[in-house]
Tab-separated table of C-alpha atoms in Angstrom:
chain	number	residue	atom	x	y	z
A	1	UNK	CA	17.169	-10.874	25.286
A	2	UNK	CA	19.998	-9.600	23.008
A	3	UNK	CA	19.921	-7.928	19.780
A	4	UNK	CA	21.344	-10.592	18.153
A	5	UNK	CA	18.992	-13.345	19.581
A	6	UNK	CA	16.238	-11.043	18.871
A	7	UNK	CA	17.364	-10.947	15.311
A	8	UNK	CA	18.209	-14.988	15.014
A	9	UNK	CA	14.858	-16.013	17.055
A	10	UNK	CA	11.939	-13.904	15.087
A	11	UNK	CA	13.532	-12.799	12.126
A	12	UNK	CA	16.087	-15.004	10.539
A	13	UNK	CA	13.274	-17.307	10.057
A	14	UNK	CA	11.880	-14.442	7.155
A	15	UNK	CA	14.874	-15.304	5.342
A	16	UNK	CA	14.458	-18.435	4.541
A	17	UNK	CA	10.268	-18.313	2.944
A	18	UNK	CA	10.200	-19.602	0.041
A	19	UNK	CA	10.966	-16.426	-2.369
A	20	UNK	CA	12.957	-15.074	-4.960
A	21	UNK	CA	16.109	-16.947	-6.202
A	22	UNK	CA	17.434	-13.529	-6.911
A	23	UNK	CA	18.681	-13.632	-3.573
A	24	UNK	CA	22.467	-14.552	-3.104
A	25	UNK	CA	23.204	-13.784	0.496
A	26	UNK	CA	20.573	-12.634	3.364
A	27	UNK	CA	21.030	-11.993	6.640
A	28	UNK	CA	23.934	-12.674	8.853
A	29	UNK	CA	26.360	-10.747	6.832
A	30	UNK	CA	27.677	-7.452	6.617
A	31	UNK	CA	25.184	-7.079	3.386
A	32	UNK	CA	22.734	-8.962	2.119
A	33	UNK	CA	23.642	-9.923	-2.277
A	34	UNK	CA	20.569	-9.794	-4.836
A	35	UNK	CA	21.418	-10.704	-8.680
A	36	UNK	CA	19.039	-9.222	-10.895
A	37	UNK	CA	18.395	-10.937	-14.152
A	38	UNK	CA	19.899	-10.182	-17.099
A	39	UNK	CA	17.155	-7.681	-18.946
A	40	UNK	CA	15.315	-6.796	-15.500
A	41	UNK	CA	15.456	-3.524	-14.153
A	42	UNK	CA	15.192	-3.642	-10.217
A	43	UNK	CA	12.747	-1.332	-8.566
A	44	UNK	CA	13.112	-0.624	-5.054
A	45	UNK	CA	11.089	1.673	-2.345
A	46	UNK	CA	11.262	2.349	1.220
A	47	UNK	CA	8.608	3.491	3.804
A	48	UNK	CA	8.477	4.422	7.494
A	49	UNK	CA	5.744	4.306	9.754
A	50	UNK	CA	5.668	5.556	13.251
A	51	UNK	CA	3.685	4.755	16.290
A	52	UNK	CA	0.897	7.352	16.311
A	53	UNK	CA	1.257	9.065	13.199
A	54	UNK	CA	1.102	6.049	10.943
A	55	UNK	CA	-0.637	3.224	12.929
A	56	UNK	CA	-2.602	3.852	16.355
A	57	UNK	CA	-0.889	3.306	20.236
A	58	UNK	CA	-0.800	-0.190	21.245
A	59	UNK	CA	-1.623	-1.156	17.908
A	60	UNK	CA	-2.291	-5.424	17.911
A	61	UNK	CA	1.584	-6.199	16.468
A	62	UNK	CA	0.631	-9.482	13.916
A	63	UNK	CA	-1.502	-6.819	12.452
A	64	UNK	CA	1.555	-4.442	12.960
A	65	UNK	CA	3.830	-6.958	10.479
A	66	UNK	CA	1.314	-7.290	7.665
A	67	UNK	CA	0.464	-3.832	7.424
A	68	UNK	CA	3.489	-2.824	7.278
A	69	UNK	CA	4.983	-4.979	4.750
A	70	UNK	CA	1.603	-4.555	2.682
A	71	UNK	CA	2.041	-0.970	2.618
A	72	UNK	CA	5.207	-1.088	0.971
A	73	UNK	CA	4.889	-3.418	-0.637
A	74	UNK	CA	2.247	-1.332	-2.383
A	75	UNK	CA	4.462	0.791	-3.906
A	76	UNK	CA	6.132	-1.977	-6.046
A	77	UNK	CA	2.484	-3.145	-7.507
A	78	UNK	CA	1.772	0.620	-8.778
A	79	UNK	CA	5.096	0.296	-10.860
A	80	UNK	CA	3.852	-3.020	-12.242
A	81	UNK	CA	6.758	-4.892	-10.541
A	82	UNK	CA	7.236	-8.129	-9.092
A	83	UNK	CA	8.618	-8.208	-6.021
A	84	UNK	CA	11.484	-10.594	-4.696
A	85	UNK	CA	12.906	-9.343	-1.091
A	86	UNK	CA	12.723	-6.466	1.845
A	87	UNK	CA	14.583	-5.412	4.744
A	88	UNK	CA	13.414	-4.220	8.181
A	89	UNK	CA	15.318	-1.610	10.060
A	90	UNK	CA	13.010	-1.912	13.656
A	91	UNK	CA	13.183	0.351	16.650
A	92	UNK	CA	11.713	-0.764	19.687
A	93	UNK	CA	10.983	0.764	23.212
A	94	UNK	CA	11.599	-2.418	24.846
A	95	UNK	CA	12.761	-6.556	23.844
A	96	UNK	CA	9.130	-8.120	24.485
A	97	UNK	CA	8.781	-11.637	23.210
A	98	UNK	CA	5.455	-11.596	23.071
A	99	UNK	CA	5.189	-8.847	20.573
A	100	UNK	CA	8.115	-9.644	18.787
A	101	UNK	CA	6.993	-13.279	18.224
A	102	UNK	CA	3.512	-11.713	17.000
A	103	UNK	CA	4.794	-8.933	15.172
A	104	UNK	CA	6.848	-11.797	13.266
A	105	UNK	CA	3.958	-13.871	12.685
A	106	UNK	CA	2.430	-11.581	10.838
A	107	UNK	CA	5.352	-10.228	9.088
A	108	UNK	CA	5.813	-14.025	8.047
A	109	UNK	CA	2.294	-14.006	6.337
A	110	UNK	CA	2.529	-11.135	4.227
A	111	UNK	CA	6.219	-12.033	3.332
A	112	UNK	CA	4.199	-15.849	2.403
A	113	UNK	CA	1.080	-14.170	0.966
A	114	UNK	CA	3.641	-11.485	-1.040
A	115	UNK	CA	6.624	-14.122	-2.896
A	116	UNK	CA	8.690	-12.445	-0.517
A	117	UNK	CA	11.850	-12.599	1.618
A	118	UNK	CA	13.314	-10.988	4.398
A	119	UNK	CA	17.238	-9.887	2.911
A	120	UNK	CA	18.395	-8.000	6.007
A	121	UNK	CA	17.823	-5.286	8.352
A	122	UNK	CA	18.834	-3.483	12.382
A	123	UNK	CA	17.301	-3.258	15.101
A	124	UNK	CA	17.510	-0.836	18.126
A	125	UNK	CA	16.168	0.926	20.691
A	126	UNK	CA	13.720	3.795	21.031
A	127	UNK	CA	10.515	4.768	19.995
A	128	UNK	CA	8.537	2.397	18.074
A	129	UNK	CA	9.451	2.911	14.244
A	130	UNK	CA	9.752	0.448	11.384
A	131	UNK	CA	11.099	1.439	7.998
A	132	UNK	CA	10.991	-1.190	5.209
A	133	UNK	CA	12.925	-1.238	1.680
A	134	UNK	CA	11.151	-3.417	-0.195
A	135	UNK	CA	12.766	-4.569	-3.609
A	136	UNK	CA	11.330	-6.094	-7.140
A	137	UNK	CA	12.436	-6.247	-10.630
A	138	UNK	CA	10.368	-5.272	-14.183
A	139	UNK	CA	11.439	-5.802	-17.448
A	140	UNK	CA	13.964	-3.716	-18.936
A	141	UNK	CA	11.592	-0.281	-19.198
A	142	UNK	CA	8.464	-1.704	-18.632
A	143	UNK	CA	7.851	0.187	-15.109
A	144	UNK	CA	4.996	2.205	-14.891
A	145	UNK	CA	5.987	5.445	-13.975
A	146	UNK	CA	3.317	8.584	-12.746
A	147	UNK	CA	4.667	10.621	-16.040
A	148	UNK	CA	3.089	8.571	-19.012
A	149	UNK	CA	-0.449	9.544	-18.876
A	150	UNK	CA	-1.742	11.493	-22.203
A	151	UNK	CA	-5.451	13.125	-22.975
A	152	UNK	CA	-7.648	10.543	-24.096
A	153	UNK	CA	-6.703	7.679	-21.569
A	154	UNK	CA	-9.222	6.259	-19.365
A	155	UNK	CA	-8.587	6.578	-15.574
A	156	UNK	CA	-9.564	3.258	-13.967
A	157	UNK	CA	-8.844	2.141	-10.289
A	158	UNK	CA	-9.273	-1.302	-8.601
A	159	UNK	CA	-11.674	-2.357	-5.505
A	160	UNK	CA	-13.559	-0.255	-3.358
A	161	UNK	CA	-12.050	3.183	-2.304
A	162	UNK	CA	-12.775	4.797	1.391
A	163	UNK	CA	-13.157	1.568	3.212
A	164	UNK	CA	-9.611	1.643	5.180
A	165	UNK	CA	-10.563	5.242	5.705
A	166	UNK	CA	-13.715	5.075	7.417
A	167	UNK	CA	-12.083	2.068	9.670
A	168	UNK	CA	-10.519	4.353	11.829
A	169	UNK	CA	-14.036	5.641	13.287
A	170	UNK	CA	-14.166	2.146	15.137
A	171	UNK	CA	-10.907	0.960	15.882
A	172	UNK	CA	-11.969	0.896	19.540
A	173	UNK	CA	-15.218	-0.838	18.906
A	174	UNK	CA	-15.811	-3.211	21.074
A	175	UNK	CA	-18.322	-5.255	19.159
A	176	UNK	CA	-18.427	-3.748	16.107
A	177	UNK	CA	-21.168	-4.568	13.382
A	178	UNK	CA	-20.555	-6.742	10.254
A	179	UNK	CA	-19.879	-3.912	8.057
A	180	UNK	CA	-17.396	-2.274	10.299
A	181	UNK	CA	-15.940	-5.680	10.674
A	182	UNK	CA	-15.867	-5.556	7.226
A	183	UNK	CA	-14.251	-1.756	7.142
A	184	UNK	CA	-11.822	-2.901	9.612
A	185	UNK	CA	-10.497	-5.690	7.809
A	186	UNK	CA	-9.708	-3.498	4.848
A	187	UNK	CA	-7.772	-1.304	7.375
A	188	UNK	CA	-6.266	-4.061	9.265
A	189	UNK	CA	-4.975	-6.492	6.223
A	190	UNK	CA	-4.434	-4.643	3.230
A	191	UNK	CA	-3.570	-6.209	-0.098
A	192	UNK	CA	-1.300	-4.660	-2.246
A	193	UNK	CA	-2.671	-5.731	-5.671
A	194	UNK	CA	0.796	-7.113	-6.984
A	195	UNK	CA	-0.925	-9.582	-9.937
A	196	UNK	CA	-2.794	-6.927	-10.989
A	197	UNK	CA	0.217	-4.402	-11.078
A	198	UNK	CA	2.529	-6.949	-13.104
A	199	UNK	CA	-0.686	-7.336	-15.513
A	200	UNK	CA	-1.298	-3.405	-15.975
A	201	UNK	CA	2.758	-3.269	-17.643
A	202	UNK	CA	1.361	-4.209	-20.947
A	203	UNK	CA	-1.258	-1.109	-21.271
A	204	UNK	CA	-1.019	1.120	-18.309
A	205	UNK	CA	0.347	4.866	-19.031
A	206	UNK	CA	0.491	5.981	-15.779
A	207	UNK	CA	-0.461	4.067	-12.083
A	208	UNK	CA	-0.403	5.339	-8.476
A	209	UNK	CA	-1.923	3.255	-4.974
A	210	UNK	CA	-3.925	4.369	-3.431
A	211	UNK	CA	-2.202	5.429	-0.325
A	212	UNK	CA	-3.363	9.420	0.646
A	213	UNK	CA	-6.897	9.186	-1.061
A	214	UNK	CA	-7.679	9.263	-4.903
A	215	UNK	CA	-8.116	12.770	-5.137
A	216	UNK	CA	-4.443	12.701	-4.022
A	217	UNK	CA	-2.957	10.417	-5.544
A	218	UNK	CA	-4.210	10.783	-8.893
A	219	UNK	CA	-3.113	14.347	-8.664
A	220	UNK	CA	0.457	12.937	-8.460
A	221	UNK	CA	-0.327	11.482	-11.945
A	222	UNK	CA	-1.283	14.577	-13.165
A	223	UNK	CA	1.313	16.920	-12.544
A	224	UNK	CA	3.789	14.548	-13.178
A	225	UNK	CA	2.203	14.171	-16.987
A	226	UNK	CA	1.448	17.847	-17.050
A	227	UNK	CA	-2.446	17.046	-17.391
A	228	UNK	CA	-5.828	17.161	-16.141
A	229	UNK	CA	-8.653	14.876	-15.634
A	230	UNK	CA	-12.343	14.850	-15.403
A	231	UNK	CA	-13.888	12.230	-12.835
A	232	UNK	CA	-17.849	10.811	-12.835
A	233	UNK	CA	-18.569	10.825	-9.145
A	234	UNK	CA	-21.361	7.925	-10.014
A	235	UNK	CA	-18.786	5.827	-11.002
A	236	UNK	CA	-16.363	5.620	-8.010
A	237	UNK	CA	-16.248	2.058	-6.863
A	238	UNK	CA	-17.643	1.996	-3.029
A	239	UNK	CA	-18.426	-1.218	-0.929
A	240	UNK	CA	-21.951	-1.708	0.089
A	241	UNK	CA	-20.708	-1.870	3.938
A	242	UNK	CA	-19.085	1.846	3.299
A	243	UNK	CA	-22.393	2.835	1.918
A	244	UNK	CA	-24.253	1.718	4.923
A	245	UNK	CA	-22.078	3.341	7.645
A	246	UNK	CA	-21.314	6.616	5.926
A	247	UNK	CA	-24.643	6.859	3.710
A	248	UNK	CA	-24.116	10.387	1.585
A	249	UNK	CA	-20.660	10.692	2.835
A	250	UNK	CA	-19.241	7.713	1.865
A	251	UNK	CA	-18.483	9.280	-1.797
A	252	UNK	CA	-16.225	11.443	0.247
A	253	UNK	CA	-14.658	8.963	2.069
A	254	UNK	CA	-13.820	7.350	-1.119
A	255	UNK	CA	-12.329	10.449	-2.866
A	256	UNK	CA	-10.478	11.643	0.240
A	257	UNK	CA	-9.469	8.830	2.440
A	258	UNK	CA	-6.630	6.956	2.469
A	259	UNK	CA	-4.931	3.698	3.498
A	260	UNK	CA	-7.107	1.479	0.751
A	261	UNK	CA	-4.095	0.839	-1.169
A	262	UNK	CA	-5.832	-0.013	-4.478
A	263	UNK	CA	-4.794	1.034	-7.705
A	264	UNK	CA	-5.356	3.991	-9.963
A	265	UNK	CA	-4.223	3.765	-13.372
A	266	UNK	CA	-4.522	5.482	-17.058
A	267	UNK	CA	-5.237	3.331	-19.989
A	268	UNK	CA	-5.264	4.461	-23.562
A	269	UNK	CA	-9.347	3.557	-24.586
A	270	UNK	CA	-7.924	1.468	-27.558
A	271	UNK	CA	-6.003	-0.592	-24.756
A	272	UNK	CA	-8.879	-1.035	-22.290
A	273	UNK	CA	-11.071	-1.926	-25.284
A	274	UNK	CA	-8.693	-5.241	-26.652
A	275	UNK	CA	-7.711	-6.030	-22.508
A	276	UNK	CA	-9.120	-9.443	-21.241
A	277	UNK	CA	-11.884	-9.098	-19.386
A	278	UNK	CA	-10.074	-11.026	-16.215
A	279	UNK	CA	-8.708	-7.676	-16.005
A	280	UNK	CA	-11.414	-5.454	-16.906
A	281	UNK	CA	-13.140	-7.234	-13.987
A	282	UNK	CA	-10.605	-6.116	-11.391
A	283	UNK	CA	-11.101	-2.089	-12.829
A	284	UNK	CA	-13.778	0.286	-12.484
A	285	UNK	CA	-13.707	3.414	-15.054
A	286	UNK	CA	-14.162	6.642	-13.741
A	287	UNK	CA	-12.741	9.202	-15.842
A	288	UNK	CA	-11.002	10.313	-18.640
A	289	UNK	CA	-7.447	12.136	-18.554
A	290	UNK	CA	-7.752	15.835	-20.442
A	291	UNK	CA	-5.316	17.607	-21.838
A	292	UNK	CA	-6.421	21.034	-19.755
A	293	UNK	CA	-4.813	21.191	-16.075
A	294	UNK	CA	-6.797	20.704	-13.161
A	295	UNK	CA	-8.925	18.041	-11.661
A	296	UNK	CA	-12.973	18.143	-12.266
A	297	UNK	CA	-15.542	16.359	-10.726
A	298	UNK	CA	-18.642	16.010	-12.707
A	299	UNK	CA	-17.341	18.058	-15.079
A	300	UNK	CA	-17.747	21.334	-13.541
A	301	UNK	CA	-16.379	20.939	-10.069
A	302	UNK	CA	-12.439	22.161	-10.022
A	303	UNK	CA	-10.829	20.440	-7.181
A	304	UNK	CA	-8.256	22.852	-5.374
A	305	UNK	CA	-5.146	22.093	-4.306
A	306	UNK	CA	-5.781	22.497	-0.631
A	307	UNK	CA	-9.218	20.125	-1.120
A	308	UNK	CA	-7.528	17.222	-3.401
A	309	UNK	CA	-4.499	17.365	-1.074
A	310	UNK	CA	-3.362	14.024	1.222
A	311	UNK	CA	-1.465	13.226	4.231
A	312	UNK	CA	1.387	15.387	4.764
A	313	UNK	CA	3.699	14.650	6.961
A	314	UNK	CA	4.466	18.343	7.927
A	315	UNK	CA	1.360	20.131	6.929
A	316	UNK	CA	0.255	22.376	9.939
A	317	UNK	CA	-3.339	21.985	10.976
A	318	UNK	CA	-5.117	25.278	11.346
């Protein structure tokens, strides 16, 4: 099979879920065309993942398309955006319909379970690597940037943290247990929490997902609002099934794991205080945001760089 029926066959039929009506032209032609509204910004990301760095060898491909598409579309629910299209750029080792037809299937239920549409993309040959652009749009300066947090706010984040994490301990179970079913899941399907992003606009300083682990990740929030933070270990959210698995490690799994792709936000207490309580309910508190550098656990416990840091892509191991 061609490129082109490749392309026509598995993926033209992304372009036309019901979506955005920001989009003017998608595939087919030299560009795809996307009108943003008059008083919208757009807001636009891109991630790669690669065969055994980012997902595992021989990885099942319908879980493949929604992870992939979940995880950036991730990045547009930290900025509070609502997202309207993507493109795919996919490299593959070899035409196989199989995968390709399962890969697409469950590309086509995150684009469905997202609002979203595919606008364009290449594909070619070589090792197995996808990048995806995903677009949205915000009201004129209503993103929320990682810069805006200020002492005083409250640092809240969304779900259960460490889940995702602790998956990858049984990804080769063969009959794995309800709670690492449960784990697994969390790994497998992730749900960028897009509603809850576009909701946050209104009262959110600062947000970041959840992507390299909350110690992390909120550490991007920090330096780029030249702050610090104090975090109540008691208070990180963590699942039941995380607890049973992991038992005293799981609060480490939570502060140091990644791949949950929740949301970790700053709210000023006055804001968190008058917000509706549908949203309170989606947000655990866990700290407070101080105007001293540095990132404390339990008050007394200074996180160091080297301990709070994530995945890096070219970070030697020792």
């Amino acid at each position: 099979m061609g490129e082109f029926e490749l392309i026509r066959r598995y993926f033209m039929p992304l372009s036309r879920l019901h979506g955005s009506r920001s989009i003017v032209l998608g595939p087919g032609d030299d560009c795809a065309i996307q009108r943003v509204p008059s008083g919208s910004d757009l807001v636009f990301s891109i991630d790669t993942i690669v065969e055994g760095v980012h997902f595992p060898l021989n990885y099942r491909p319908d879980y493949l398309g929604w992870r992939a598409l979940a995880v950036a579309a991730s990045d547009l629910a930290a900025m509070g955006a609502d997202p309207t299209c993507f493109t795919l750029a996919l490299t593959l080792p070899e035409a196989d319909e199989t995968w390709l037809r399962d890969f697409a299937f469950g590309l086509g239920k995150a684009a469905e379970s997202f609002g979203m549409v595919l606008a364009g993309g290449d594909t070619t040959r070589g090792p197995l690597v996808l990048s995806l652009q995903v677009h949205g749009q915000v009201p004129v300066g209503a993103a929320i940037c990682r810069s805006g947090a200020g002492p005083g706010d409250l640092v809240v984040v969304s779900g259960t943290l460490g889940d995702a994490g602790a998956a990858l301990d049984y990804l080769d179970a063969q009959s794995p247990s309800k709670d690492e079913e449960f784990v697994l899941e969390r790994y497998h399907h992730p749900e960028p929490r897009l509603a809850l992003g576009a909701a946050l606009r209104s009262i959110a300083t600062a947000a970041v997902d959840v992507s390299d682990g909350l110690l992390a990740d909120l550490g991007h929030i920090l330096e780029a609002s030249s702050v610090g933070a104090s975090i109540e270990c008691a208070r990180v959210p963590v699942s039941p099934a995380l607890t049973r698995l992991k038992g005293s490690e799981a609060l480490d799994y939570a502060l140091r794991s990644g791949d949950d792709y929740e949301l970790c936000a700053t709210i000023p207490e006055a804001k968190w205080t008058d917000a509706p309580s549908s949203l309170k309910q989606q947000l655990t508190v866990i700290g407070v945001i101080e105007q001293a550098p540095g990132l404390r656990l339990d008050g007394t416990a200074v996180v160091s760089e080297s301990d709070a840091v994530g995945f890096d892509h070219f970070r030697r191991k020792a």
